[in-house]
Short mmCIF file of C-alpha atoms and ligand atoms in Angstrom, two decimals:
data_model
loop_
_atom_site.label_atom_id
_atom_site.label_comp_id
_atom_site.label_asym_id
_atom_site.label_seq_id
_atom_site.Cartn_x
_atom_site.Cartn_y
_atom_site.Cartn_z
CA MET E 1 119.23 136.59 26.62
CA SER E 2 120.81 139.93 25.84
CA ALA E 3 120.87 141.19 22.27
CA TYR E 4 124.53 142.08 22.82
CA PRO E 5 127.43 139.68 22.41
CA PRO E 6 129.58 138.99 25.50
CA VAL E 7 132.06 141.68 26.48
CA LYS E 8 135.59 140.34 26.23
CA VAL E 9 137.90 140.99 29.14
CA GLY E 10 141.67 140.56 29.35
CA LEU E 11 143.20 139.76 32.72
CA LEU E 12 146.72 140.65 33.84
CA GLY E 13 147.61 138.49 36.83
CA LEU E 14 146.17 135.18 37.97
CA GLY E 15 147.32 135.23 41.58
CA THR E 16 145.10 135.50 44.68
CA VAL E 17 142.82 138.26 43.39
CA GLY E 18 142.94 137.18 39.72
CA GLY E 19 141.89 133.68 40.71
CA GLY E 20 139.06 135.16 42.80
CA VAL E 21 137.82 137.26 39.86
CA THR E 22 137.66 134.23 37.54
CA ARG E 23 135.76 132.23 40.16
CA VAL E 24 133.29 134.97 41.13
CA LEU E 25 132.55 135.77 37.47
CA ALA E 26 131.89 132.08 36.78
CA ARG E 27 129.87 131.43 39.94
CA ASN E 28 127.58 134.46 39.58
CA ALA E 29 127.57 134.65 35.78
CA GLU E 30 123.79 134.64 35.44
CA GLU E 31 123.07 137.42 37.97
CA ILE E 32 126.03 139.47 36.77
CA SER E 33 124.81 139.45 33.19
CA ARG E 34 121.29 140.37 34.33
CA ARG E 35 122.83 143.41 36.02
CA ALA E 36 125.27 144.36 33.28
CA GLY E 37 122.94 143.70 30.35
CA ARG E 38 125.23 141.18 28.70
CA GLU E 39 127.63 138.38 29.43
CA ILE E 40 131.17 139.05 30.56
CA ALA E 41 133.84 136.67 29.33
CA ILE E 42 137.52 136.65 30.28
CA THR E 43 138.99 135.56 26.98
CA HIS E 44 142.69 136.26 27.46
CA ALA E 45 144.83 136.16 30.60
CA ALA E 46 148.49 136.66 31.39
CA ALA E 47 150.28 135.29 34.42
CA ARG E 48 153.86 134.93 35.55
CA ASN E 49 153.34 131.39 36.67
CA LEU E 50 150.49 129.54 35.04
CA ASP E 51 151.37 126.26 36.73
CA THR E 52 150.44 127.36 40.23
CA THR E 53 147.26 129.31 39.54
CA THR E 54 143.99 128.23 41.14
CA ALA E 55 142.03 130.38 38.69
CA ASN E 56 139.07 129.09 36.72
CA THR E 57 140.75 129.39 33.31
CA GLY E 58 138.11 127.67 31.17
CA GLY E 59 137.62 129.37 27.80
CA MET E 60 140.66 131.66 28.14
CA LYS E 61 143.74 132.06 26.03
CA LEU E 62 146.66 131.94 28.49
CA THR E 63 150.00 133.60 28.06
CA GLY E 64 153.08 134.59 30.00
CA GLU E 65 153.29 137.83 28.02
CA ALA E 66 151.08 140.63 29.40
CA LEU E 67 151.56 142.81 26.32
CA GLU E 68 149.74 140.23 24.18
CA VAL E 69 146.62 140.73 26.30
CA VAL E 70 146.88 144.52 26.30
CA ASP E 71 147.23 144.53 22.51
CA ASP E 72 144.50 141.94 21.86
CA PRO E 73 142.04 143.78 19.54
CA GLU E 74 139.15 141.56 20.71
CA VAL E 75 139.40 142.68 24.33
CA SER E 76 137.45 145.77 25.49
CA ILE E 77 138.40 145.83 29.18
CA ILE E 78 141.79 145.18 30.76
CA VAL E 79 141.76 144.07 34.39
CA GLU E 80 145.15 144.73 35.99
CA LEU E 81 145.81 142.57 39.06
CA MET E 82 149.58 142.29 38.95
CA GLY E 83 150.29 144.86 41.66
CA GLY E 84 153.38 147.04 41.94
CA TYR E 85 154.39 150.12 39.95
CA GLU E 86 156.03 148.60 36.89
CA PRO E 87 155.27 147.02 34.51
CA ALA E 88 151.68 147.70 35.70
CA ARG E 89 151.93 151.43 34.90
CA SER E 90 153.23 150.95 31.35
CA LEU E 91 150.70 148.21 30.61
CA VAL E 92 147.78 150.27 31.90
CA LEU E 93 148.87 153.35 29.90
CA ARG E 94 149.20 151.19 26.81
CA ALA E 95 145.76 149.64 27.34
CA LEU E 96 144.26 153.14 27.63
CA ALA E 97 146.10 154.28 24.50
CA ASN E 98 144.64 151.21 22.77
CA GLY E 99 141.16 152.53 23.67
CA LYS E 100 140.47 149.87 26.29
CA HIS E 101 138.79 150.48 29.63
CA VAL E 102 140.84 149.51 32.67
CA VAL E 103 139.86 148.05 36.02
CA THR E 104 142.56 147.72 38.64
CA ALA E 105 142.99 146.69 42.27
CA ASN E 106 146.44 148.25 42.36
CA LYS E 107 146.48 150.87 45.11
CA ALA E 108 150.21 151.54 44.78
CA LEU E 109 149.76 152.28 41.09
CA ILE E 110 146.77 154.60 41.57
CA ALA E 111 148.28 156.41 44.56
CA ARG E 112 151.56 157.12 42.75
CA HIS E 113 150.57 157.32 39.09
CA GLY E 114 146.81 157.87 39.20
CA ASN E 115 146.98 161.52 38.04
CA GLU E 116 148.82 160.45 34.89
CA ILE E 117 146.59 157.40 34.36
CA PHE E 118 143.34 159.36 34.71
CA ALA E 119 144.59 162.03 32.30
CA ALA E 120 145.35 159.29 29.77
CA ALA E 121 141.90 157.77 30.30
CA ARG E 122 140.23 161.15 29.69
CA ALA E 123 142.32 161.73 26.58
CA ASN E 124 141.23 158.35 25.20
CA GLY E 125 137.58 158.56 26.30
CA VAL E 126 137.74 155.40 28.40
CA MET E 127 137.05 154.49 32.03
CA VAL E 128 139.36 153.46 34.86
CA GLY E 129 137.75 151.60 37.78
CA PHE E 130 139.72 151.18 41.02
CA GLU E 131 137.14 150.30 43.68
CA ALA E 132 139.20 147.28 44.76
CA ALA E 133 142.24 149.46 45.46
CA VAL E 134 140.84 150.72 48.78
CA ALA E 135 139.48 148.49 51.54
CA GLY E 136 139.07 145.40 49.32
CA GLY E 137 135.42 144.40 49.19
CA ILE E 138 133.99 147.51 50.88
CA PRO E 139 132.50 149.78 48.18
CA ILE E 140 133.95 152.86 49.85
CA ILE E 141 134.89 154.66 46.65
CA LYS E 142 131.38 154.35 45.32
CA ALA E 143 129.97 155.43 48.70
CA ILE E 144 132.08 158.60 48.92
CA ARG E 145 132.10 159.49 45.24
CA GLU E 146 128.40 158.87 44.60
CA GLY E 147 126.39 158.15 47.75
CA LEU E 148 127.83 161.10 49.71
CA ALA E 149 128.11 163.47 46.74
CA GLY E 150 125.81 166.01 48.44
CA ASN E 151 128.14 166.45 51.41
CA ARG E 152 131.17 168.48 52.21
CA ILE E 153 133.35 165.65 53.53
CA GLU E 154 135.09 166.91 56.66
CA TRP E 155 137.21 163.90 57.52
CA VAL E 156 137.76 160.25 56.82
CA ALA E 157 139.37 157.84 59.28
CA GLY E 158 139.90 154.22 58.38
CA ILE E 159 141.40 150.92 59.35
CA ILE E 160 142.59 150.23 55.84
CA ASN E 161 145.33 147.66 56.22
CA GLY E 162 144.02 144.25 57.24
CA THR E 163 147.41 142.77 58.00
CA GLY E 164 148.32 145.58 60.39
CA ASN E 165 144.95 145.36 62.12
CA PHE E 166 145.30 141.59 62.44
CA ILE E 167 148.70 142.04 64.09
CA MET E 168 147.39 144.69 66.52
CA THR E 169 144.35 142.54 67.39
CA GLU E 170 146.38 139.40 68.05
CA MET E 171 148.90 141.33 70.17
CA ARG E 172 146.07 142.71 72.29
CA ASP E 173 143.90 139.60 72.59
CA LYS E 174 146.50 136.88 72.79
CA GLY E 175 149.69 138.68 73.73
CA ARG E 176 151.30 137.22 70.61
CA ASP E 177 154.55 138.51 69.17
CA PHE E 178 154.83 140.56 66.05
CA PRO E 179 156.78 138.24 63.66
CA ASP E 180 154.64 135.26 64.51
CA VAL E 181 151.39 137.08 63.66
CA LEU E 182 152.88 138.59 60.50
CA ALA E 183 153.84 135.11 59.27
CA GLU E 184 150.24 133.98 59.77
CA ALA E 185 148.87 136.99 57.83
CA GLN E 186 151.24 136.14 54.98
CA ALA E 187 150.12 132.51 54.99
CA LEU E 188 146.47 133.68 54.83
CA GLY E 189 147.25 135.67 51.65
CA TYR E 190 146.50 139.07 53.21
CA ALA E 191 149.98 140.56 53.40
CA GLU E 192 151.63 142.48 50.58
CA ALA E 193 154.41 140.82 48.60
CA ASP E 194 156.75 143.11 50.54
CA PRO E 195 155.39 142.91 54.11
CA THR E 196 157.08 146.17 55.11
CA PHE E 197 154.34 147.83 53.04
CA ASP E 198 151.82 146.55 55.59
CA VAL E 199 153.88 146.95 58.73
CA GLU E 200 155.39 150.35 57.95
CA GLY E 201 152.09 151.90 56.82
CA ILE E 202 152.90 152.28 53.13
CA ASP E 203 149.95 150.18 51.95
CA ALA E 204 147.61 152.20 54.20
CA ALA E 205 149.16 155.43 52.85
CA HIS E 206 148.46 154.34 49.27
CA LYS E 207 144.82 153.81 50.16
CA LEU E 208 144.56 157.01 52.20
CA THR E 209 145.94 159.02 49.27
CA ILE E 210 143.05 157.78 47.15
CA LEU E 211 140.44 158.34 49.88
CA ALA E 212 141.63 161.91 50.47
CA SER E 213 141.41 162.77 46.78
CA ILE E 214 137.88 161.50 46.34
CA ALA E 215 136.76 163.01 49.64
CA PHE E 216 138.25 166.50 49.16
CA GLY E 217 138.63 166.82 45.39
CA ILE E 218 142.43 167.16 45.44
CA PRO E 219 145.00 165.51 43.16
CA LEU E 220 146.60 162.27 44.35
CA GLN E 221 149.59 163.22 46.52
CA PHE E 222 151.15 160.10 47.99
CA ASP E 223 154.44 161.90 48.70
CA LYS E 224 152.68 164.31 51.10
CA VAL E 225 151.29 161.60 53.38
CA TYR E 226 152.83 161.39 56.85
CA ILE E 227 153.51 157.70 57.42
CA GLU E 228 154.18 155.76 60.63
CA GLY E 229 153.79 152.00 60.90
CA ILE E 230 153.05 149.71 63.81
CA SER E 231 156.47 148.20 64.28
CA ARG E 232 157.33 150.28 67.35
CA ILE E 233 154.11 149.50 69.24
CA THR E 234 154.73 147.07 72.10
CA ARG E 235 152.38 144.78 73.96
CA GLU E 236 152.79 147.12 76.94
CA ASP E 237 151.56 150.16 74.96
CA VAL E 238 148.50 148.16 73.97
CA ALA E 239 147.82 147.18 77.60
CA TYR E 240 148.40 150.69 79.02
CA ALA E 241 146.09 152.24 76.46
CA GLU E 242 143.40 149.68 77.37
CA GLU E 243 143.76 150.58 81.04
CA LEU E 244 143.08 154.21 80.17
CA GLY E 245 139.93 153.33 78.16
CA TYR E 246 141.50 153.46 74.71
CA ARG E 247 142.48 151.02 72.01
CA ILE E 248 145.40 151.46 69.63
CA LYS E 249 144.42 151.18 65.96
CA HIS E 250 146.51 151.87 62.91
CA LEU E 251 144.46 154.54 61.16
CA GLY E 252 144.61 156.39 57.90
CA ILE E 253 143.24 159.89 58.55
CA ALA E 254 142.32 162.54 56.00
CA TRP E 255 141.15 165.75 57.63
CA ARG E 256 140.56 169.22 56.29
CA ASP E 257 139.95 172.61 57.79
CA GLN E 258 140.48 176.22 56.78
CA HIS E 259 144.26 175.74 56.92
CA GLY E 260 144.47 172.80 54.54
CA ALA E 261 144.32 169.03 54.36
CA GLN E 262 146.00 166.58 56.69
CA LEU E 263 146.96 163.23 55.23
CA ARG E 264 148.40 160.90 57.84
CA VAL E 265 148.79 157.25 58.65
CA HIS E 266 149.87 156.24 62.16
CA PRO E 267 148.97 154.20 65.23
CA THR E 268 146.23 156.10 67.07
CA LEU E 269 144.55 155.79 70.46
CA ILE E 270 140.78 155.83 70.00
CA PRO E 271 138.10 155.53 72.71
CA GLN E 272 137.04 151.93 73.28
CA ARG E 273 133.38 152.89 72.77
CA GLN E 274 134.08 154.20 69.25
CA LEU E 275 132.76 151.56 66.81
CA LEU E 276 136.10 151.52 64.97
CA ALA E 277 137.68 150.14 68.15
CA SER E 278 135.68 146.92 67.66
CA VAL E 279 136.99 146.28 64.16
CA ASN E 280 139.27 143.32 64.68
CA GLY E 281 141.43 140.87 62.77
CA VAL E 282 141.88 141.46 59.07
CA MET E 283 138.65 143.42 58.79
CA ASN E 284 138.68 146.98 57.47
CA ALA E 285 136.37 149.88 58.27
CA VAL E 286 136.14 153.46 57.10
CA LEU E 287 134.38 156.19 59.07
CA VAL E 288 133.35 159.23 57.03
CA GLN E 289 132.19 162.55 58.46
CA GLY E 290 130.05 164.54 56.04
CA ASP E 291 128.51 167.91 56.93
CA ALA E 292 124.99 166.80 55.98
CA VAL E 293 124.90 163.12 56.84
CA GLY E 294 127.12 163.18 59.94
CA GLN E 295 129.14 160.02 60.49
CA THR E 296 128.68 156.91 58.35
CA LEU E 297 130.67 153.72 58.82
CA TYR E 298 131.60 151.13 56.20
CA TYR E 299 132.87 147.76 57.39
CA GLY E 300 133.97 144.56 55.68
CA ALA E 301 136.74 142.38 54.38
CA GLY E 302 139.61 144.57 53.19
CA ALA E 303 141.64 141.82 51.55
CA GLY E 304 141.42 138.26 50.30
CA ALA E 305 140.53 136.68 46.97
CA ASP E 306 136.73 136.78 46.87
CA PRO E 307 136.15 140.08 48.74
CA THR E 308 138.59 141.92 46.47
CA ALA E 309 137.10 140.16 43.44
CA SER E 310 133.71 141.48 44.55
CA ALA E 311 134.95 145.05 44.01
CA VAL E 312 136.79 144.25 40.77
CA VAL E 313 133.72 142.60 39.26
CA ALA E 314 131.53 145.55 40.30
CA ASP E 315 133.87 147.86 38.36
CA ILE E 316 133.73 145.55 35.33
CA VAL E 317 129.92 145.66 35.53
CA ASP E 318 130.05 149.47 35.69
CA VAL E 319 132.08 149.57 32.47
CA VAL E 320 129.90 146.99 30.75
CA ARG E 321 126.75 148.95 31.58
CA THR E 322 128.14 151.94 29.70
CA LEU E 323 128.92 149.70 26.72
CA THR E 324 125.42 148.25 26.65
CA ALA E 325 121.77 149.12 26.14
CA ASP E 326 121.35 152.49 27.77
CA PRO E 327 124.73 154.15 28.30
CA ASP E 328 123.13 157.34 29.60
CA ASN E 329 121.53 155.41 32.44
CA ARG E 330 124.69 153.80 33.74
CA VAL E 331 122.92 152.05 36.61
CA PRO E 332 119.47 150.54 36.02
CA HIS E 333 116.88 151.89 38.48
CA LEU E 334 116.50 148.53 40.18
CA ALA E 335 120.15 147.47 39.72
CA PHE E 336 119.20 144.74 37.23
CA GLN E 337 118.38 145.51 33.61
CA PRO E 338 114.59 146.14 33.31
CA ASP E 339 114.08 143.13 31.03
CA ALA E 340 116.06 140.89 33.36
CA LEU E 341 113.98 141.25 36.52
CA SER E 342 113.00 137.83 37.85
CA ASP E 343 109.68 136.56 39.18
CA LEU E 344 111.18 135.18 42.37
CA PRO E 345 108.19 134.87 44.72
CA VAL E 346 108.07 136.89 47.95
CA LEU E 347 107.25 134.48 50.77
CA PRO E 348 104.35 135.09 53.16
CA ILE E 349 105.50 135.51 56.77
CA GLU E 350 104.10 132.04 57.66
CA GLU E 351 106.77 130.52 55.42
CA VAL E 352 109.65 132.46 56.97
CA GLU E 353 112.02 130.53 59.24
CA THR E 354 113.60 132.21 62.24
CA ALA E 355 114.61 131.32 65.76
CA TYR E 356 112.50 132.77 68.60
CA TYR E 357 112.66 134.20 72.09
CA LEU E 358 109.43 133.36 73.93
CA ARG E 359 108.36 134.73 77.32
CA LEU E 360 105.53 132.99 79.13
CA GLN E 361 103.77 133.92 82.37
CA ALA E 362 102.98 130.57 83.93
CA LEU E 363 101.65 129.08 87.12
CA ASP E 364 104.64 127.78 89.10
CA ARG E 365 103.58 124.13 89.51
CA PRO E 366 104.80 120.71 88.35
CA GLY E 367 104.04 119.76 84.75
CA VAL E 368 103.65 123.27 83.29
CA LEU E 369 107.00 123.21 81.55
CA ALA E 370 106.36 119.66 80.36
CA ASP E 371 103.10 120.81 78.71
CA VAL E 372 104.87 123.68 76.99
CA THR E 373 107.80 121.60 75.73
CA ARG E 374 105.41 118.88 74.48
CA ILE E 375 103.51 121.46 72.43
CA LEU E 376 106.77 122.66 70.93
CA ALA E 377 108.12 119.14 70.35
CA ASP E 378 104.86 118.08 68.60
CA ARG E 379 105.55 120.79 66.01
CA GLY E 380 109.22 119.92 65.57
CA ILE E 381 110.37 123.00 67.48
CA SER E 382 113.64 122.46 69.24
CA ILE E 383 114.62 124.43 72.35
CA GLU E 384 118.06 126.03 72.52
CA ALA E 385 117.88 127.50 76.04
CA ILE E 386 115.44 127.89 78.89
CA LEU E 387 115.32 130.21 81.91
CA GLN E 388 112.87 130.52 84.77
CA LYS E 389 112.70 133.92 86.48
CA GLU E 390 110.96 135.19 89.59
CA PRO E 391 107.45 136.63 89.18
CA LEU E 392 107.34 140.31 88.21
CA PRO E 393 106.68 142.68 91.16
CA GLY E 394 103.07 142.37 92.35
CA ALA E 395 102.44 139.18 90.29
CA SER E 396 102.48 135.50 91.25
CA ASP E 397 103.21 133.87 87.89
CA ALA E 398 106.73 132.68 87.08
CA GLN E 399 108.38 134.07 83.98
CA ILE E 400 109.60 131.33 81.63
CA ILE E 401 111.93 132.37 78.85
CA LEU E 402 112.70 130.01 75.97
CA LEU E 403 115.03 130.33 73.00
CA THR E 404 114.18 128.04 70.12
CA TYR E 405 116.11 126.93 67.05
CA GLU E 406 114.82 127.98 63.64
CA VAL E 407 111.28 127.03 62.74
CA LYS E 408 108.69 128.15 60.22
CA GLU E 409 106.48 130.95 61.52
CA ARG E 410 103.39 128.83 60.73
CA TRP E 411 104.42 126.16 63.27
CA MET E 412 105.32 128.76 65.85
CA ASN E 413 101.89 130.43 65.43
CA GLU E 414 100.24 127.07 66.10
CA ALA E 415 102.46 126.37 69.08
CA ILE E 416 101.81 129.80 70.62
CA ALA E 417 98.06 129.37 70.19
CA ALA E 418 98.24 125.96 71.93
CA ILE E 419 100.44 127.34 74.74
CA GLU E 420 98.10 130.29 75.30
CA ALA E 421 95.18 127.83 75.56
CA LEU E 422 96.76 126.06 78.55
CA ASP E 423 95.10 126.79 81.92
CA SER E 424 98.47 127.39 83.45
CA ILE E 425 99.39 130.20 81.05
CA HIS E 426 97.92 133.50 82.11
CA ALA E 427 98.93 136.10 79.53
CA PRO E 428 99.65 136.31 75.83
CA VAL E 429 103.03 134.85 74.98
CA THR E 430 105.66 137.45 74.13
CA ARG E 431 107.43 136.44 70.93
CA ILE E 432 110.55 138.15 69.60
CA ARG E 433 112.26 136.79 66.50
CA LEU E 434 115.96 136.01 66.82
CA GLU E 435 118.49 136.28 63.98
CA HIS E 436 122.14 135.27 64.36
CA LEU E 437 123.17 137.38 61.37
CA GLY E 438 126.13 135.23 60.53
CA LEU E 439 127.29 134.65 64.12
CA GLU E 440 126.63 131.50 66.14
N1 LIG N 501 147.99 143.90 52.33
C1 LIG N 501 146.71 144.50 52.26
C2 LIG N 501 146.07 144.40 53.63
C3 LIG N 501 145.89 143.78 51.22
O1 LIG N 501 146.56 143.66 54.49
O2 LIG N 501 145.09 145.09 53.87
C4 LIG N 501 144.71 144.54 50.71
O3 LIG N 501 145.03 145.75 50.12
#
C-alpha cells in the first residue's frame, strides 16, 4: 500500500469515453496504482444525462453542473471528456486557474485553443495531458515528444480519422455506399457528434494540427491546415486507383523542408505495398519519418471507449506520478514503482503453450501417419492441418507437414522424441512455433 492517499479526480462527461475511463480505472485499479504510486479515485463527475450513462459511477458524487466539479477543492485533476469548443474551453481554463491539472481527449479544443490553454497551464504551474486527442489509444504523442526526441522529424503521415477510413475501406471491399457506411460508424460510436467533422476532414485536421506542432516545434495553427474530405471520392476512383497499384487513403500530412511546413488533410493515393495501405476499417496509423531513426509506424484503435480511455488513463498516471513519491523521476525505471514490483514467476519454456508447425521426413508406406498421429493423440495434441509433399530433390522420403493446436512444450518435446524414435522417420523433426497473435 502506498503511503499517499488516493488522488481525487473530477470527470467532465460520462459519455462513450467517460464511461470507458471509469471502467478501465476500476478494472485495472491494482496495476494502475502500482505504476502511479498511489490510488486514483474519480470522486466527482458531471454529465448532461446521468440516466443513460453506462459508466461505473460507484463512489462518485454526480452532478449535472460541470462547474461544481471544476471548483471542487478536493479534486486535483480534471478530466475533460465533453468534446467541442465551449463550454470545454472555459471549464478547462477555470480548472487551470484553480491550480488543477487537466487531462483531455478533446482534439478540437487543443487544436483551436491549445496555445491559450498551455500558456494558462504554465502560468499556474500545472500539467495538461492530451494523449487521447490524437489517434485514440495509440500513444503517438508520447512517441514523438519523448521517444523520438533525438530526431529532426521530417514528415508525419497518418490515417487519423477512423470513421473516414472505415468508409473508404467498406467502399473498396464491399462496394457499399457512403451514407450506409457512415450510419454504421455512428452506431458503433466512432463518428463525431457532427459527422461532417469526420467526412469533411475537420476531425483529422484537428489531430494533424497537434501532430505538426509536436513534430516540428511550431504553435498550433488549425486555421492554416488545408482540408479536403472524402465526400467526393466515388467507388470508381477507388477501383481505378487499385488498377494502377494504389489505394486511396484519407491522410493527414505534416511535411517540412527549407521553404516551410505543409499541413494538409486530403484523400491520397499511396502505393499498395506501403504498410499504411493495409490499415483498414476504423483503425488508425501514423507513419513518422525522423532523420536518425528513419520511418517508424504506430498502429491501433483510433476511437472507441476503451482504447481512448487507455490514453486518458495514461495521462492521469503521468500527472499522478509527478504528485507522488519521486516527482523528479516522473517515470519509474521499470514503469512500476520500485516497491510495487511483483514476484510473478517467469515460466520455464516447458510450461509455455503454443501451436506448432512440424515437418517430418518419413518413409512413404501405410501406417506411418497413423503412428505419428497416435503419438500426438496419446499426449493430448490435436492436429489442425496436415499436408503430404513430394520428397525433396535427390531424396526418397515424403515430407509430412502438420499444424497442431496449442500444447505445452513439455508434451511436444515428448512427442517429438517418440516420433524421431520411429523406424519410419529418418531425420530430426523440424519444429517451428506458431502464434496467431490475435488472429484466427
Ligand atoms: N470521430 C473520430 C474518428 C473519433 O472517427 O476517428 C476519434 O477521434
